[in-house]
Short mmCIF file of C-alpha atoms and ligand atoms in Angstrom, two decimals:
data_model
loop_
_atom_site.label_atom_id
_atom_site.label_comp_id
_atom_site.label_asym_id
_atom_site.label_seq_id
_atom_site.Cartn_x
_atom_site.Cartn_y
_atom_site.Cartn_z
CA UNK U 1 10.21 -17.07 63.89
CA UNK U 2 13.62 -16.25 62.91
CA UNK U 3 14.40 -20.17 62.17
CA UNK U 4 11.37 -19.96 59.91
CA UNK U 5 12.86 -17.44 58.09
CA UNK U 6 15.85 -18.62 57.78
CA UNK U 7 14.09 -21.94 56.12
CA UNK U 8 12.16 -20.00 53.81
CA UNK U 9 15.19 -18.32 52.90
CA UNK U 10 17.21 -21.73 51.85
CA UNK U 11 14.62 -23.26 50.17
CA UNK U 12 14.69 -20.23 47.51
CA UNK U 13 18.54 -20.07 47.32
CA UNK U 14 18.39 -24.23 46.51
CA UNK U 15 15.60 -23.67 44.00
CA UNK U 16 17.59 -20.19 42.20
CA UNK U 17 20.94 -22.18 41.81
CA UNK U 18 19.32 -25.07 40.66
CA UNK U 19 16.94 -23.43 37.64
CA UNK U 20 19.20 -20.64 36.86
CA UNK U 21 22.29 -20.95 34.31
CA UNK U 22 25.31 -19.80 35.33
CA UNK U 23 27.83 -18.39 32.44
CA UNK U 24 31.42 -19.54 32.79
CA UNK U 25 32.62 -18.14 29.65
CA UNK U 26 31.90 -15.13 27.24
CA UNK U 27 33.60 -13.13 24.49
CA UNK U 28 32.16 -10.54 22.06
CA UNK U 29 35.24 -9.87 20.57
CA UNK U 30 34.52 -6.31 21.06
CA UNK U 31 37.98 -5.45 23.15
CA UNK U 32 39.74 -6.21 20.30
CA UNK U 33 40.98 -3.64 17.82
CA UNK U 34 39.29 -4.61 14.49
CA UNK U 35 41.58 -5.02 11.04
CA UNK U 36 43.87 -7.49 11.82
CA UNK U 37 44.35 -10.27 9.19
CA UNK U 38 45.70 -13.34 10.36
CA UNK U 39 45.04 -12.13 13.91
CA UNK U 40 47.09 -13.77 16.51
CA UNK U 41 44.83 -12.85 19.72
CA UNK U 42 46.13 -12.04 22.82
CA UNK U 43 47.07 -15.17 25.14
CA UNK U 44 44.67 -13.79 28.14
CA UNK U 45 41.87 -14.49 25.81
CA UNK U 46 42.45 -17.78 25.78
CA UNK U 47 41.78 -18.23 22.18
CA UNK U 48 44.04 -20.01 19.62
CA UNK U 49 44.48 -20.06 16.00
CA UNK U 50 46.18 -23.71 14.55
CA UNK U 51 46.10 -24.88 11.27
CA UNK U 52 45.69 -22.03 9.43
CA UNK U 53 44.17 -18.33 10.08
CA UNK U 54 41.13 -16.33 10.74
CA UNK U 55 41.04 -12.41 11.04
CA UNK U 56 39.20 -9.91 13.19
CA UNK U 57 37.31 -7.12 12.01
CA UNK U 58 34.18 -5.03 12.70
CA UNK U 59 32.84 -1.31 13.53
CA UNK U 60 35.32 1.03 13.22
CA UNK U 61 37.71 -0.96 10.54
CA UNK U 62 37.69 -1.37 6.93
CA UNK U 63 35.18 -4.60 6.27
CA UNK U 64 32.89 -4.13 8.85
CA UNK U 65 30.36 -5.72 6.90
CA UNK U 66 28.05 -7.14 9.60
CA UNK U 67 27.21 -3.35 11.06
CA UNK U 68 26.18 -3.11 14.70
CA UNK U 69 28.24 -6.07 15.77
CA UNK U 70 31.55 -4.30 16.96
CA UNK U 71 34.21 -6.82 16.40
CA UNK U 72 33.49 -10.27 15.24
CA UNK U 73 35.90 -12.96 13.64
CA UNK U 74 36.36 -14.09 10.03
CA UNK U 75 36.78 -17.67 10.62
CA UNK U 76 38.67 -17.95 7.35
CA UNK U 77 41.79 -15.89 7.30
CA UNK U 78 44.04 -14.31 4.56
CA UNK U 79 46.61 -16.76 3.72
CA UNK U 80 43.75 -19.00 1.85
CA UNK U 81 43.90 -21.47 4.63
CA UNK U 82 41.43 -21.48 7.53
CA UNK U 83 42.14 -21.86 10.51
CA UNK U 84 40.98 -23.98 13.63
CA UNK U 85 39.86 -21.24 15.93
CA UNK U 86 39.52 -22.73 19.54
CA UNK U 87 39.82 -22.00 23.41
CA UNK U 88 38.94 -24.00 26.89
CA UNK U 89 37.15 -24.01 29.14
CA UNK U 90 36.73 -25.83 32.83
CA UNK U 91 33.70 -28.03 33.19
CA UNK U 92 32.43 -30.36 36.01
CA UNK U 93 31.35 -33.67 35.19
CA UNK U 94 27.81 -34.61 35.37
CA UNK U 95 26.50 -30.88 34.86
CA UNK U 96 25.34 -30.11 31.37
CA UNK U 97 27.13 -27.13 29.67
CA UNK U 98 25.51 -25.21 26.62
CA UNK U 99 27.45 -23.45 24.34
CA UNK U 100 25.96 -20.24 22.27
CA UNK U 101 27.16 -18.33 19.27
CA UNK U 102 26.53 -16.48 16.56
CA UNK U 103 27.73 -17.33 12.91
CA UNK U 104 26.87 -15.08 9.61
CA UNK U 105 27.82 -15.95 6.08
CA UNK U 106 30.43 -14.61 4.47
CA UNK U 107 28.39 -11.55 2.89
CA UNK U 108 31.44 -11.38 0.16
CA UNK U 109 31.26 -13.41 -3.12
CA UNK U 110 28.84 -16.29 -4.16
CA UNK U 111 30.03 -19.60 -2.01
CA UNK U 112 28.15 -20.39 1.06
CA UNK U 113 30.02 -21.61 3.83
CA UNK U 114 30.03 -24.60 6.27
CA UNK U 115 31.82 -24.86 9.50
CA UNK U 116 32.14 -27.45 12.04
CA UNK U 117 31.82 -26.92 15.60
CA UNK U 118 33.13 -29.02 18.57
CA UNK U 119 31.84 -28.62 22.38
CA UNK U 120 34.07 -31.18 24.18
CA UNK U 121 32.98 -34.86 22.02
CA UNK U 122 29.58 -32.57 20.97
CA UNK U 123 30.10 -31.70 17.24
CA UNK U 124 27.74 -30.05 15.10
CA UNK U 125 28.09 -28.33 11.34
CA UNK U 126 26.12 -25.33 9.72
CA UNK U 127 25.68 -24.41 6.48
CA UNK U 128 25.29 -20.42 5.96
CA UNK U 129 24.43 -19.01 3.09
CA UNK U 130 26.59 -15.63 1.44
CA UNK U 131 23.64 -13.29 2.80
CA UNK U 132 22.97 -14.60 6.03
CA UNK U 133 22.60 -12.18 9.03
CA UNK U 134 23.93 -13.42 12.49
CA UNK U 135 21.84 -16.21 13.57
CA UNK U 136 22.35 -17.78 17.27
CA UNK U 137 23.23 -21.66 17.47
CA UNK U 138 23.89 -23.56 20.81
CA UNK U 139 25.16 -27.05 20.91
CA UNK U 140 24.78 -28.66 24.32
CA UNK U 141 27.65 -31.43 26.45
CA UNK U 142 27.35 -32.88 29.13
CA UNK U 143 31.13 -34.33 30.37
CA UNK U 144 31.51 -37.24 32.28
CA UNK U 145 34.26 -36.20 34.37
CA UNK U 146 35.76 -33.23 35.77
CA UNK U 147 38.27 -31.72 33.21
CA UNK U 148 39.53 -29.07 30.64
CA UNK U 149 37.44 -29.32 27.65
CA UNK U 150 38.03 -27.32 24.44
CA UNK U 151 35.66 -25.88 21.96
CA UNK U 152 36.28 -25.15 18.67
CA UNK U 153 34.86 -23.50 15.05
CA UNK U 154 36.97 -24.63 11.85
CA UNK U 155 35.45 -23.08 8.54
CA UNK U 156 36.05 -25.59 5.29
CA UNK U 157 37.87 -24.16 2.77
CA UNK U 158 40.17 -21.74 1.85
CA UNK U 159 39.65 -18.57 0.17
CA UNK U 160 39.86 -15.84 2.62
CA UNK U 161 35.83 -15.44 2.59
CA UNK U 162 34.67 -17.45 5.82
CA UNK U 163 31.48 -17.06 7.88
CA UNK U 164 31.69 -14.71 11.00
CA UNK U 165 31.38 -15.57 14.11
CA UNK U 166 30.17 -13.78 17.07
CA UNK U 167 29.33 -13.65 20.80
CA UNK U 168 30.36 -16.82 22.11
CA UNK U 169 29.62 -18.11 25.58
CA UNK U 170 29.34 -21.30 27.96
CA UNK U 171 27.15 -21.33 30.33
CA UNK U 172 25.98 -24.55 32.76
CA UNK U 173 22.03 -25.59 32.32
CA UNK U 174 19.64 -24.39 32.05
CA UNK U 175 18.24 -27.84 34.42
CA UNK U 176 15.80 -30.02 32.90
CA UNK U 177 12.23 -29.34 34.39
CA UNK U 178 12.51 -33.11 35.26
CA UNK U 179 15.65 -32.53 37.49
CA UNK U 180 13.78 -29.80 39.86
CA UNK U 181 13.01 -30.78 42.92
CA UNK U 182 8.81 -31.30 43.21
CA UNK U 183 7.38 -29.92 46.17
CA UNK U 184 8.02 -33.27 48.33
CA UNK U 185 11.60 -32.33 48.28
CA UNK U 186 10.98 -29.00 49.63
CA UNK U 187 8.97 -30.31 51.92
CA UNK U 188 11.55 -32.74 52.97
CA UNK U 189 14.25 -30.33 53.09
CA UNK U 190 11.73 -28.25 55.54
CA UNK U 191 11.19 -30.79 57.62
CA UNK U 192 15.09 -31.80 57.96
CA UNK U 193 15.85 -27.91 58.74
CA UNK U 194 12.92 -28.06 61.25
CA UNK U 195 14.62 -31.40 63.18
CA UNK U 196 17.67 -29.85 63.26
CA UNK U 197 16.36 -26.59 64.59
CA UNK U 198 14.47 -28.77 67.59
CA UNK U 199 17.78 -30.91 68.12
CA UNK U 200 20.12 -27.33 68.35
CA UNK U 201 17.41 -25.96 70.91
CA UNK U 202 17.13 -29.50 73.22
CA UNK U 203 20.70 -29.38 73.22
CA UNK U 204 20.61 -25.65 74.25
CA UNK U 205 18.36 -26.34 76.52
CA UNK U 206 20.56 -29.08 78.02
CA UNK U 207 23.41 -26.73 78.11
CA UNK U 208 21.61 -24.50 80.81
CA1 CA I 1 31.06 -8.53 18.68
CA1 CA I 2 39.42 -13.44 5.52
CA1 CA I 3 34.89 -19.39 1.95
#
């Protein structure tokens, strides 16, 4: 009885961990104090401004012009040079990663904006128009070996108007339906937990 249980009880653990996705990364930039051009953010965050600059801003501040949002990043600065805006993150080779994010255009003057987007060698560019509200994107990699990977948004241009961006995370899966184990598995797995339940109670029984 209590071995059956205890069967039951690992065939749901193996099927959670395999069909649920597990996040490994997340920011909403809301911890951060919004109004800071050219913001250099705080090395625990992990995030990194080269090439150029981006600034922060958001409820509370001066040009929170994407209400409801609390902070969020301007991807292009206020030295008319944008900057590449990046952190990393720890994946494990062979599971497939998904990145998520909001961008939003500029909402300031008449350009629309595209920026580029790495995921380790994933890449991807959007196009957002002045007006646009936060949209969520996700760009999906899958690395072949364990390692630091970075990820990175880099707006083009520079004239202090870039697209926001918002609520980034990593998470691993979610697993391809193909991937899950069918029912044989299961059934398998069962069967193996069952043999070594009889071999632990011959031996038992050999003991005494
Ligand atoms: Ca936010
Ligand atoms: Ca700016
Ligand atoms: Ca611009």
């Amino acid at each position: 009885m209590k071995l059956r249980k205890t069967m039951v009880v690992a065939a749901l653990l193996l099927g959670s961990s395999l069909t649920h996705a597990a996040t490994i990364f997340s920011d909403n930039f809301d911890t951060y104090v919004p109004d800071q051009l050219n913001w250099g953010p705080p090395g625990s965050s992990g995030w990194t401004v080269t090439d150029g600059t981006v600034d922060l801003h958001g409820a509370g501040g001066t040009y929170d012009v994407l209400p409801g949002n609390g902070s969020y990043v301007d991807l292009d600065g206020s030295s008319l040079d944008s900057g590449l805006f990046s952190n990393i993150v720890n994946l494990t080779g062979g599971t497939t990663y998904l990145l998520s994010f909001d961008l939003g255009g500029s909402q300031r003057g008449n350009r629309g904006e595209t920026v580029h987007v790495s995921f380790g060698s994933a890449t991807a560019s959007y196009i957002l128009n002045v007006t646009d509200p936060f949209s969520t994107y996700t760009l999906e990699f899958t690395p072949g070996s364990d390692g630091a990977y970075s990820l990175s948004y880099l707006n083009v241009g520079g004239d202090n108007r870039g697209a926001f961006l918002d609520n980034v995370s990593v998470s691993s899966g979610p697993v391809p339906a193909s991937s899950v184990p069918e029912p044989a598995t299961y059934a398998m797995l069962l069967s193996g937990l069952g043999i070594m339940g009889l071999m632990a109670r011959r031996s038992k029984t050999r003991g005494a």
